[in-house]
Coordinates of C-alpha atoms in Angstrom, one line a residue:
Chain A
M1 CA 38.4 45.7 -44.8
A2 CA 35.4 47.4 -46.4
T3 CA 32.1 45.6 -45.9
T4 CA 29.3 45.8 -48.3
P5 CA 25.9 46.5 -46.6
P6 CA 23.5 43.6 -47.2
D7 CA 21.1 44.3 -49.9
L8 CA 17.7 43.5 -48.4
D9 CA 15.8 43.4 -51.7
K10 CA 17.8 40.6 -53.3
P11 CA 18.6 37.4 -51.4
S12 CA 22.3 37.5 -50.7
T13 CA 24.3 34.6 -52.0
Q14 CA 27.5 35.9 -50.4
L15 CA 27.8 34.6 -46.9
G16 CA 30.1 36.1 -44.3
T17 CA 30.1 39.6 -45.6
T18 CA 31.2 40.9 -42.1
R19 CA 34.5 39.1 -42.5
S20 CA 37.6 41.0 -43.5
A21 CA 39.7 40.1 -46.5
S22 CA 41.8 37.6 -44.5
G23 CA 38.7 35.8 -43.5
V24 CA 39.0 36.6 -39.7
R25 CA 36.6 38.8 -37.9
L26 CA 37.9 42.2 -36.7
G27 CA 37.0 41.4 -33.1
D28 CA 39.0 38.2 -33.2
R29 CA 42.0 40.0 -34.7
I30 CA 42.0 42.7 -32.0
F31 CA 41.7 40.0 -29.3
R32 CA 44.4 37.9 -30.8
G33 CA 46.7 40.9 -31.3
S34 CA 46.3 42.2 -27.8
S35 CA 46.7 38.8 -26.1
M36 CA 49.8 38.0 -28.2
G37 CA 51.1 41.5 -27.4
A38 CA 50.7 40.9 -23.7
G39 CA 52.5 37.6 -24.0
I40 CA 55.4 39.2 -25.9
F41 CA 55.5 42.1 -23.4
V42 CA 56.2 39.6 -20.6
L43 CA 59.1 38.1 -22.5
V44 CA 60.5 41.5 -23.3
V45 CA 60.3 42.6 -19.7
M46 CA 62.1 39.4 -18.6
A47 CA 64.8 39.9 -21.2
A48 CA 65.2 43.6 -20.3
I49 CA 65.6 42.7 -16.6
G50 CA 68.2 40.1 -17.4
T51 CA 70.1 42.4 -19.7
F52 CA 70.1 45.3 -17.2
L53 CA 71.4 43.1 -14.5
L54 CA 74.1 41.6 -16.7
I55 CA 75.3 45.0 -18.0
R56 CA 75.4 46.6 -14.5
A57 CA 77.1 43.5 -13.1
I58 CA 80.0 43.4 -15.6
P59 CA 82.3 46.1 -14.0
S60 CA 82.4 44.4 -10.6
L61 CA 82.8 40.9 -12.2
T62 CA 85.8 42.0 -14.2
S63 CA 87.5 43.8 -11.4
N64 CA 86.8 41.0 -8.9
E65 CA 90.0 39.2 -7.8
S66 CA 88.3 36.2 -6.2
N67 CA 86.2 33.5 -7.7
V68 CA 82.7 34.9 -7.7
L69 CA 80.9 31.5 -7.4
T70 CA 83.0 29.9 -4.6
T71 CA 84.0 32.9 -2.5
Q72 CA 82.1 33.3 0.7
N73 CA 83.3 36.8 1.7
F74 CA 81.5 39.8 0.3
D75 CA 83.9 42.8 0.2
P76 CA 83.6 44.4 -3.2
D77 CA 85.6 47.5 -2.2
N78 CA 88.7 45.3 -1.9
N79 CA 87.7 43.2 -5.0
D80 CA 87.2 40.2 -2.8
W81 CA 83.6 39.0 -3.1
G82 CA 81.5 36.0 -4.1
I83 CA 78.0 34.7 -3.8
A84 CA 78.6 31.3 -2.2
A85 CA 77.5 32.3 1.3
L86 CA 74.5 34.4 0.0
A87 CA 73.3 31.5 -2.2
Y88 CA 73.7 29.1 0.7
G89 CA 71.8 31.3 3.1
T90 CA 69.0 32.0 0.6
L91 CA 68.5 28.4 -0.4
V92 CA 68.8 27.0 3.2
S93 CA 66.3 29.4 4.7
S94 CA 63.9 28.9 1.8
I95 CA 64.2 25.1 2.0
I96 CA 63.5 25.2 5.8
A97 CA 60.5 27.4 5.0
L98 CA 59.1 24.9 2.5
I99 CA 59.7 21.9 4.6
L100 CA 57.8 23.5 7.5
A101 CA 55.1 25.3 5.4
V102 CA 54.1 22.9 2.6
P103 CA 52.7 20.0 4.7
V104 CA 50.9 22.4 7.1
A105 CA 49.5 24.4 4.1
I106 CA 48.2 21.2 2.5
G107 CA 46.6 20.2 5.8
I108 CA 44.9 23.6 6.1
A109 CA 43.7 23.4 2.5
L110 CA 42.3 19.9 2.9
F111 CA 40.6 20.8 6.1
I112 CA 38.9 23.8 4.5
S113 CA 38.0 22.0 1.3
H114 CA 37.0 18.5 2.6
Y115 CA 36.7 18.3 6.4
A116 CA 35.4 21.6 7.9
P117 CA 31.7 22.3 8.2
R118 CA 30.7 24.8 5.5
R119 CA 30.3 27.8 7.7
L120 CA 33.7 27.3 9.4
A121 CA 35.3 26.6 6.1
V122 CA 34.1 30.0 4.7
I123 CA 35.5 31.8 7.7
L124 CA 38.8 30.0 7.6
A125 CA 39.2 30.5 3.9
Y126 CA 38.6 34.2 4.5
V127 CA 41.2 34.4 7.3
V128 CA 43.8 32.5 5.2
D129 CA 43.3 35.0 2.3
L130 CA 43.7 37.9 4.7
L131 CA 46.9 36.4 6.1
A132 CA 48.3 36.0 2.6
A133 CA 48.0 39.8 2.2
V134 CA 49.9 40.8 5.4
P135 CA 53.0 42.8 4.4
S136 CA 56.3 41.1 5.0
V137 CA 57.6 43.9 7.2
I138 CA 55.0 42.9 9.8
F139 CA 56.2 39.4 9.8
G140 CA 59.8 40.6 10.1
L141 CA 58.9 42.8 13.2
W142 CA 57.0 40.0 14.7
G143 CA 59.9 37.6 14.1
L144 CA 62.3 40.1 15.6
R145 CA 60.4 41.1 18.7
F146 CA 58.3 38.1 19.5
L147 CA 59.5 34.9 17.8
S148 CA 63.2 35.5 18.5
E149 CA 62.5 35.3 22.3
H150 CA 60.3 32.2 22.1
I151 CA 62.0 30.2 19.5
L152 CA 65.4 30.2 21.3
P153 CA 64.4 27.4 23.8
I154 CA 63.1 25.4 20.9
E155 CA 66.3 25.8 19.0
R156 CA 68.2 24.8 22.2
W157 CA 66.1 21.8 22.6
I158 CA 66.7 20.7 18.9
N159 CA 70.4 21.4 19.5
D160 CA 70.4 19.2 22.7
W161 CA 68.7 16.2 21.1
F162 CA 69.8 16.4 17.5
G163 CA 73.1 18.2 17.8
W164 CA 74.9 15.1 16.6
I165 CA 73.4 15.9 13.1
P166 CA 75.7 18.6 11.7
V167 CA 72.8 20.7 10.5
F168 CA 71.6 21.1 14.1
G169 CA 75.0 21.2 15.7
G170 CA 77.1 24.1 17.0
S171 CA 76.4 26.3 20.0
V172 CA 73.1 28.1 20.2
N173 CA 73.2 31.5 21.9
S174 CA 71.1 33.7 19.7
A175 CA 67.9 33.3 17.6
S176 CA 69.4 35.3 14.7
S177 CA 69.9 32.1 12.8
L178 CA 68.9 30.8 9.4
F179 CA 66.5 28.5 11.3
T180 CA 64.6 31.4 12.8
A181 CA 64.6 33.1 9.3
G182 CA 63.2 29.9 7.8
V183 CA 60.5 29.7 10.4
V184 CA 59.4 33.3 9.8
L185 CA 59.5 32.6 6.0
A186 CA 57.4 29.5 6.6
I187 CA 54.7 31.5 8.4
M188 CA 54.8 34.1 5.6
I189 CA 54.4 31.7 2.7
L190 CA 52.0 29.4 4.5
P191 CA 48.8 31.4 3.7
I192 CA 49.5 31.8 0.0
I193 CA 50.3 28.1 -0.4
A194 CA 47.2 27.1 1.6
A195 CA 45.0 29.5 -0.4
V196 CA 46.1 28.1 -3.8
C197 CA 46.0 24.5 -2.7
R198 CA 42.4 25.0 -1.4
E199 CA 41.3 26.3 -4.7
V200 CA 42.9 23.3 -6.4
F201 CA 41.4 20.8 -4.1
L202 CA 37.9 22.3 -4.7
Q203 CA 38.4 21.7 -8.4
V204 CA 38.6 17.9 -8.0
P205 CA 35.6 16.6 -9.9
R206 CA 32.9 15.2 -7.6
A207 CA 32.7 12.1 -9.9
H208 CA 36.3 11.1 -9.0
E209 CA 35.7 11.5 -5.3
E210 CA 32.5 9.4 -5.5
A211 CA 34.4 6.8 -7.5
A212 CA 36.8 6.4 -4.6
L213 CA 34.1 6.4 -2.0
A214 CA 32.1 3.8 -3.9
L215 CA 35.1 1.5 -3.8
G216 CA 34.9 1.6 0.0
A217 CA 37.5 4.4 0.6
T218 CA 37.4 6.3 3.9
R219 CA 37.6 10.0 3.6
W220 CA 41.3 10.1 4.0
E221 CA 41.7 7.2 1.5
M222 CA 39.5 9.1 -0.9
I223 CA 41.7 12.2 -0.5
R224 CA 44.8 10.1 -1.2
T225 CA 43.2 8.3 -4.2
A226 CA 41.4 11.1 -5.9
V227 CA 42.2 14.5 -4.4
L228 CA 45.9 14.6 -3.9
P229 CA 46.9 13.0 -7.2
F230 CA 44.6 15.3 -9.1
G231 CA 45.9 18.4 -7.2
R232 CA 49.5 17.5 -7.6
P233 CA 50.4 20.0 -10.4
G234 CA 48.5 22.7 -8.3
I235 CA 50.4 21.8 -5.2
I236 CA 53.7 22.1 -7.1
S237 CA 52.6 25.5 -8.5
A238 CA 51.5 26.7 -5.0
T239 CA 54.9 25.6 -3.6
M240 CA 56.7 27.5 -6.3
L241 CA 54.7 30.7 -5.5
G242 CA 55.7 30.3 -1.9
L243 CA 59.3 29.5 -2.8
G244 CA 59.4 32.6 -5.0
R245 CA 58.3 34.7 -2.1
A246 CA 60.7 33.1 0.3
L247 CA 63.7 33.4 -2.1
G248 CA 63.1 37.1 -2.6
E249 CA 62.0 38.1 0.9
T250 CA 64.1 41.0 2.0
I251 CA 62.8 43.0 5.0
A252 CA 61.9 40.1 7.3
I253 CA 65.2 38.4 6.8
A254 CA 67.2 41.7 7.1
L255 CA 65.5 42.3 10.5
I256 CA 66.1 38.8 11.9
L257 CA 69.6 37.8 10.7
S258 CA 72.9 39.1 12.0
P259 CA 74.6 39.1 8.7
S260 CA 77.8 37.2 8.3
Y261 CA 79.4 35.9 5.1
A262 CA 80.2 32.4 5.9
I263 CA 78.8 29.0 5.1
N264 CA 77.9 27.4 8.4
A265 CA 76.7 23.8 8.3
S266 CA 74.6 24.4 11.4
V267 CA 71.3 26.3 10.7
L268 CA 70.9 27.0 14.5
E269 CA 74.1 29.1 14.9
I270 CA 74.0 32.8 14.6
G271 CA 74.8 34.4 11.2
G272 CA 74.2 33.9 7.5
S273 CA 72.7 36.2 4.9
T274 CA 70.6 36.0 1.8
F275 CA 70.7 37.8 -1.6
A276 CA 67.8 40.0 -1.0
A277 CA 68.6 41.0 2.6
N278 CA 72.2 41.7 1.7
I279 CA 71.2 43.9 -1.2
A280 CA 68.8 45.9 1.1
L281 CA 71.3 46.2 3.9
R282 CA 74.4 47.2 1.9
F283 CA 73.0 49.2 -1.0
G284 CA 73.2 52.5 0.8
E285 CA 76.8 52.2 2.1
I286 CA 78.7 50.7 -0.7
A287 CA 80.6 52.5 -3.5
E288 CA 80.2 52.1 -7.2
T289 CA 81.9 48.7 -7.6
G290 CA 80.0 47.5 -4.6
R291 CA 76.7 48.4 -6.2
S292 CA 77.7 46.5 -9.3
A293 CA 78.6 43.5 -7.2
L294 CA 75.2 43.7 -5.4
I295 CA 73.5 43.7 -8.9
A296 CA 75.6 40.7 -9.9
S297 CA 74.3 38.9 -6.8
G298 CA 70.8 40.0 -7.9
L299 CA 71.4 38.4 -11.3
V300 CA 72.3 35.1 -9.6
L301 CA 69.1 35.2 -7.6
F302 CA 67.2 35.9 -10.8
L303 CA 68.8 32.9 -12.5
I304 CA 68.2 30.6 -9.5
T305 CA 64.5 31.6 -9.5
L306 CA 64.3 30.9 -13.2
L307 CA 65.9 27.5 -12.8
V308 CA 63.7 26.5 -9.9
N309 CA 60.6 27.4 -11.9
M310 CA 61.7 25.6 -15.0
G311 CA 62.4 22.6 -12.9
A312 CA 58.9 22.7 -11.4
R313 CA 57.4 23.1 -14.9
A314 CA 59.3 20.1 -16.1
V315 CA 58.1 18.0 -13.1
I316 CA 54.5 18.9 -13.9
A317 CA 54.9 18.3 -17.6
R318 CA 56.5 14.9 -17.0
R319 CA 53.1 13.4 -16.0
K320 CA 50.9 15.6 -18.1
E321 CA 48.9 12.8 -19.7
F322 CA 48.0 11.7 -16.2
S323 CA 47.0 15.2 -15.0
G324 CA 43.3 14.7 -15.7
A325 CA 43.3 17.8 -17.8
S326 CA 41.5 15.9 -20.5
A327 CA 38.8 14.5 -18.2
Chain B
M1 CA 28.8 -14.3 -3.4
A2 CA 25.6 -12.7 -4.7
K3 CA 23.2 -11.7 -2.0
R4 CA 19.5 -10.9 -1.6
I5 CA 18.4 -7.4 -0.8
D6 CA 15.3 -6.7 1.2
V7 CA 13.9 -3.2 1.5
S8 CA 11.0 -2.3 3.7
G9 CA 9.3 1.0 4.4
L10 CA 12.2 3.0 3.0
N11 CA 11.9 6.8 2.9
V12 CA 14.7 9.1 1.7
Y13 CA 14.9 12.7 2.7
Y14 CA 17.1 15.6 1.6
G15 CA 16.8 17.8 4.6
S16 CA 13.1 18.1 5.2
F17 CA 12.2 17.2 1.6
R18 CA 11.0 13.6 1.1
A19 CA 12.5 12.4 -2.1
V20 CA 11.4 8.8 -2.0
E21 CA 8.4 7.5 -0.2
D22 CA 7.8 4.1 1.4
V23 CA 9.6 1.6 -0.9
N24 CA 9.2 -2.1 -0.2
M25 CA 11.0 -4.6 -2.5
T26 CA 13.0 -7.7 -2.7
I27 CA 15.9 -8.1 -5.1
E28 CA 16.9 -11.6 -5.8
P29 CA 20.5 -12.8 -5.9
R30 CA 22.1 -13.6 -9.3
S31 CA 19.6 -11.5 -11.1
V32 CA 19.4 -8.2 -12.9
T33 CA 16.8 -5.8 -11.6
A34 CA 16.1 -2.6 -13.6
F35 CA 14.7 0.6 -12.2
I36 CA 12.8 2.7 -14.7
G37 CA 10.8 5.9 -14.4
P38 CA 10.8 9.5 -15.4
S39 CA 13.5 11.9 -14.4
G40 CA 13.3 13.0 -10.8
C41 CA 11.3 10.0 -9.7
G42 CA 13.9 9.1 -7.1
K43 CA 15.2 5.9 -8.7
S44 CA 18.8 7.0 -8.6
T45 CA 18.4 8.4 -5.1
F46 CA 16.9 5.1 -4.0
L47 CA 19.7 3.2 -5.7
R48 CA 22.3 5.1 -3.7
T49 CA 20.7 4.1 -0.5
L50 CA 21.6 0.5 -1.3
N51 CA 25.3 1.3 -0.6
R52 CA 24.8 4.4 1.5
M53 CA 26.3 6.6 -1.2
H54 CA 23.5 9.1 -0.6
E55 CA 25.2 10.0 2.7
V56 CA 27.9 11.7 0.6
I57 CA 25.2 14.4 -0.1
P58 CA 24.9 16.8 2.8
G59 CA 21.5 16.5 4.5
A60 CA 20.5 13.2 2.9
R61 CA 19.1 10.6 5.3
V62 CA 16.9 7.5 5.2
E63 CA 14.2 6.0 7.3
G64 CA 13.2 2.4 7.0
K65 CA 15.1 -0.8 6.6
V66 CA 17.5 -2.3 4.1
T67 CA 18.9 -5.8 4.7
I68 CA 21.5 -7.7 2.6
D69 CA 21.2 -11.4 3.3
G70 CA 19.5 -10.5 6.6
E71 CA 22.1 -8.0 7.7
D72 CA 20.8 -4.6 8.4
L73 CA 22.6 -2.0 6.2
Y74 CA 21.7 0.8 8.6
G75 CA 22.5 -1.0 11.8
Q76 CA 24.2 0.9 14.6
N77 CA 27.6 -0.7 14.2
V78 CA 27.6 -0.8 10.4
D79 CA 30.4 1.2 8.8
P80 CA 29.3 2.8 5.4
V81 CA 32.8 2.2 4.2
A82 CA 32.4 -1.5 4.8
V83 CA 29.0 -1.5 3.1
R84 CA 30.5 0.1 -0.1
R85 CA 33.2 -2.6 -0.2
T86 CA 30.3 -5.2 -0.4
V87 CA 28.0 -3.2 -2.7
G88 CA 29.9 -1.8 -5.6
M89 CA 28.8 1.0 -7.9
V90 CA 29.2 2.1 -11.5
F91 CA 28.2 5.7 -12.3
Q92 CA 26.4 7.5 -15.1
R93 CA 29.5 9.1 -16.5
P94 CA 32.6 7.0 -16.8
N95 CA 34.9 8.2 -14.0
P96 CA 38.2 6.5 -14.1
F97 CA 40.8 8.2 -12.0
P98 CA 42.6 10.5 -14.5
T99 CA 45.9 10.5 -12.6
M100 CA 46.1 6.7 -12.8
S101 CA 47.1 4.2 -15.4
I102 CA 44.6 1.5 -16.6
Y103 CA 46.3 -1.0 -14.3
D104 CA 46.2 1.3 -11.3
N105 CA 42.6 2.1 -11.9
V106 CA 41.6 -1.5 -11.6
A107 CA 44.0 -2.0 -8.7
A108 CA 42.7 1.0 -6.8
G109 CA 40.1 -0.8 -4.8
L110 CA 42.4 -3.7 -4.0
R111 CA 45.1 -1.4 -2.8
L112 CA 42.5 0.3 -0.5
N113 CA 41.8 -3.2 0.9
G114 CA 45.5 -3.7 1.6
V115 CA 46.4 -6.0 -1.3
K116 CA 50.0 -5.1 -2.0
K117 CA 51.6 -8.2 -3.6
K118 CA 52.4 -7.6 -7.2
S119 CA 51.6 -11.1 -8.4
Q120 CA 48.3 -11.1 -6.6
L121 CA 47.4 -7.7 -8.1
D122 CA 48.5 -8.8 -11.6
G123 CA 46.1 -11.8 -11.4
I124 CA 43.1 -9.8 -10.2
V125 CA 43.6 -7.0 -12.6
E126 CA 43.7 -9.4 -15.5
T127 CA 40.6 -11.3 -14.3
S128 CA 38.7 -8.1 -13.7
L129 CA 39.6 -6.7 -17.1
K130 CA 38.6 -10.0 -18.7
G131 CA 35.4 -9.9 -16.7
A132 CA 34.7 -6.4 -18.1
N133 CA 35.5 -7.6 -21.6
L134 CA 38.3 -5.0 -21.9
W135 CA 41.4 -7.2 -21.5
N136 CA 42.1 -7.8 -25.2
E137 CA 41.8 -4.1 -26.0
V138 CA 44.2 -2.8 -23.3
K139 CA 46.5 -5.7 -22.3
D140 CA 49.4 -4.1 -24.2
R141 CA 49.0 -0.7 -22.7
L142 CA 48.1 -1.2 -19.0
D143 CA 50.5 1.6 -18.0
R144 CA 48.7 4.1 -20.2
P145 CA 46.3 6.7 -18.6
G146 CA 42.8 5.3 -18.1
A147 CA 41.4 8.7 -19.2
G148 CA 42.9 8.1 -22.7
L149 CA 40.4 5.3 -23.5
S150 CA 37.2 5.9 -25.4
G151 CA 34.0 6.5 -23.4
G152 CA 32.8 2.9 -23.7
Q153 CA 36.2 1.5 -22.8
Q154 CA 36.3 3.9 -19.8
Q155 CA 33.0 2.7 -18.6
R156 CA 34.1 -0.9 -18.9
L157 CA 37.3 0.1 -17.0
C158 CA 35.0 1.4 -14.3
I159 CA 33.1 -1.9 -14.3
A160 CA 36.5 -3.8 -14.0
R161 CA 37.4 -1.5 -11.1
A162 CA 34.2 -2.2 -9.4
I163 CA 34.3 -6.0 -9.7
A164 CA 38.0 -6.2 -8.9
V165 CA 37.1 -6.0 -5.2
E166 CA 34.6 -8.8 -5.6
P167 CA 31.5 -7.1 -4.3
E168 CA 28.3 -9.0 -3.5
V169 CA 26.1 -6.5 -5.3
L170 CA 26.8 -4.2 -8.3
L171 CA 24.8 -1.0 -8.6
M172 CA 24.7 0.7 -12.0
D173 CA 23.4 4.2 -12.3
E174 CA 22.5 4.7 -16.0
P175 CA 25.8 3.2 -17.0
C176 CA 25.1 3.6 -20.7
S177 CA 23.5 7.0 -20.9
A178 CA 26.8 8.7 -22.0
L179 CA 27.7 5.9 -24.5
D180 CA 27.1 5.2 -28.2
P181 CA 24.9 2.2 -29.2
I182 CA 27.8 -0.2 -29.9
S183 CA 29.5 0.6 -26.5
T184 CA 26.0 0.2 -24.9
L185 CA 25.7 -3.3 -26.4
A186 CA 29.1 -4.2 -25.1
I187 CA 28.1 -3.2 -21.6
E188 CA 24.7 -5.0 -21.9
D189 CA 26.5 -8.2 -22.9
Q190 CA 28.7 -7.7 -19.9
I191 CA 25.8 -7.3 -17.5
A192 CA 24.3 -10.6 -18.8
A193 CA 27.6 -12.3 -18.1
L194 CA 28.1 -10.7 -14.7
K195 CA 24.8 -11.8 -13.3
E196 CA 26.1 -15.3 -13.0
Q197 CA 28.2 -14.0 -10.1
Y198 CA 26.6 -10.8 -8.8
T199 CA 23.3 -9.3 -7.8
I200 CA 22.9 -6.4 -10.3
V201 CA 20.7 -3.4 -10.0
I202 CA 20.6 -1.0 -12.9
V203 CA 18.9 2.3 -13.3
T204 CA 18.1 3.1 -16.9
H205 CA 16.1 5.6 -18.9
N206 CA 16.2 3.3 -21.9
M207 CA 13.2 0.9 -21.7
Q208 CA 14.5 -1.4 -24.4
Q209 CA 17.6 -1.7 -22.3
A210 CA 15.5 -2.7 -19.3
A211 CA 13.6 -5.2 -21.4
R212 CA 16.9 -6.6 -22.8
V213 CA 19.0 -7.0 -19.7
S214 CA 16.8 -7.4 -16.7
D215 CA 14.9 -10.2 -15.1
T216 CA 12.8 -8.0 -12.9
T217 CA 11.7 -4.4 -13.5
A218 CA 10.6 -1.8 -11.0
F219 CA 8.7 1.3 -12.1
F220 CA 9.1 4.5 -10.1
N221 CA 6.9 7.5 -10.6
I222 CA 6.3 10.9 -9.2
A223 CA 2.9 12.6 -8.7
G224 CA 4.2 16.0 -9.5
S225 CA 7.2 18.2 -8.9
G226 CA 7.9 18.6 -5.1
K227 CA 6.2 15.3 -4.4
P228 CA 8.1 12.2 -3.4
G229 CA 8.9 9.5 -5.8
K230 CA 7.2 6.1 -5.3
L231 CA 7.6 2.5 -6.4
I232 CA 4.5 1.9 -8.5
E233 CA 5.0 -1.6 -9.6
M234 CA 7.6 -4.3 -9.6
A235 CA 7.3 -7.6 -11.6
P236 CA 9.2 -10.0 -13.8
T237 CA 10.3 -8.1 -16.9
P238 CA 8.3 -10.0 -19.5
K239 CA 5.1 -9.4 -17.5
M240 CA 6.0 -5.7 -16.9
F241 CA 6.4 -5.1 -20.6
S242 CA 3.4 -7.1 -21.8
T243 CA 0.7 -7.0 -19.1
P244 CA 1.6 -4.5 -16.3
S245 CA -1.0 -4.3 -13.5
E246 CA -0.9 -0.6 -13.1
K247 CA -2.3 1.9 -15.6
A248 CA 0.6 4.3 -15.0
T249 CA 3.2 1.6 -15.8
E250 CA 1.5 0.9 -19.1
D251 CA 1.3 4.5 -20.0
Y252 CA 5.0 5.0 -19.3
I253 CA 6.1 1.9 -21.1
S254 CA 4.0 2.6 -24.1
G255 CA 5.4 6.1 -24.3
R256 CA 2.2 7.9 -23.5
F257 CA 4.0 10.2 -21.0
G258 CA 7.3 10.8 -19.3

């Protein structure tokens, strides 16, 4: 590591005297070490969370007398519990949220990036960023106090017209449904998806937009030809961010749903629960086996999130050479 | 197919700044017209007014008249989108759509025009790639990304994309400035072949290129920074490069400034 001070009297024939023995500058080594350390740290944290969840989950899993994957009921004190209803409620409310939020978010992002006059775009972008930072408990309270009243007629209307589809069937007499939960989640994740999509759409090289316009594309055709395909990986990443937030949302869901442990094909009927809301609502009251069961359900949520993200990565990687990353 | 362009009294403004002043010219069909001049003299800006691409830049507007075979380009009921389907453009840097295959790049303009039939698309894609002298190099990998080609191939892909919609006029904004000499030669050969069918206008910084490919040359100049660019002289290329009428043209061509 020792460096020889350059001898100013004699012309130095030895180049690179500031290099260490291994031929890599000290600054580069520090930087490489610290960035690699950060990368490893993330992996260690992930593994630690997984291990913790697994170890704490084992007691309840071994004492459970029902099939943990297919049982809908959640009664760990009597060793009769499973995650089927929770997984169903979590996935259904999140999917409803994505179906409602993603198209609107893309629309907002496109309006800000390509349609709105500059001054309006700046204000809108600022408002969207602000909304993305609103704590979820606010959304939950709003969903409970305001939305629940006003969404019931809409749910009745959907039930009247589309009740023949099982998803919208059943009898609607309360807004404490998975549909309402999905709507609140949609509003919650809308700003973050819109904000990320906007950034992505602004990254589209001007040259590609001009190429489309010069072919005689209208503005919408230009967006379809140049902007959306280029932004596709970004749209998927933004959706995953939103989905992550929706899957793990606790307070808003806990406030809205009237928990019940049953898989109900209708998203408009009262009931249903999610992993996160169930953990929050029951952690205080349940005994030791129960806590272990709740942690087991947390482990399942952890795995679902991992799988969804890996799936999204795979979708993005599948068309990597067409991503425009090299252009 | 090729059409004559008449420009009279054309001024181009960016906001309140006048970028190009009072251009009058006639561009003959089935010919190559080269625009030369120092950087910032407004030749690219003027080129963009010939298919209204300058309107993409906020604040840009024109005064004056441009007609293509007598039809006013800036008439009240003229849709800029329709203009650009008639007057195609190739840009300075090759800009194939990175998310599309070679095939889809060429077909992009056709699909915008509502051509959906596979057999029809196949035919036009092949003709256009042959027209851009790229077919033999890519015929076995039409489904590969267009962005994976070399710079010169990408530019020829962009030419294929532009001619696939059969425009009347083809505008080229320094099409070879990002390419090596061999790729440049390939594009120049292409231009010579394309003028059989199209009216071609090319902006270039390379005077040898202007001398090689064009029938007519127009010299633009600028009096100083902040002043508008002007058309100084326009004449048949051989005359321009041997006995120009203007002193400024001679100085520029002989390399005494700019």
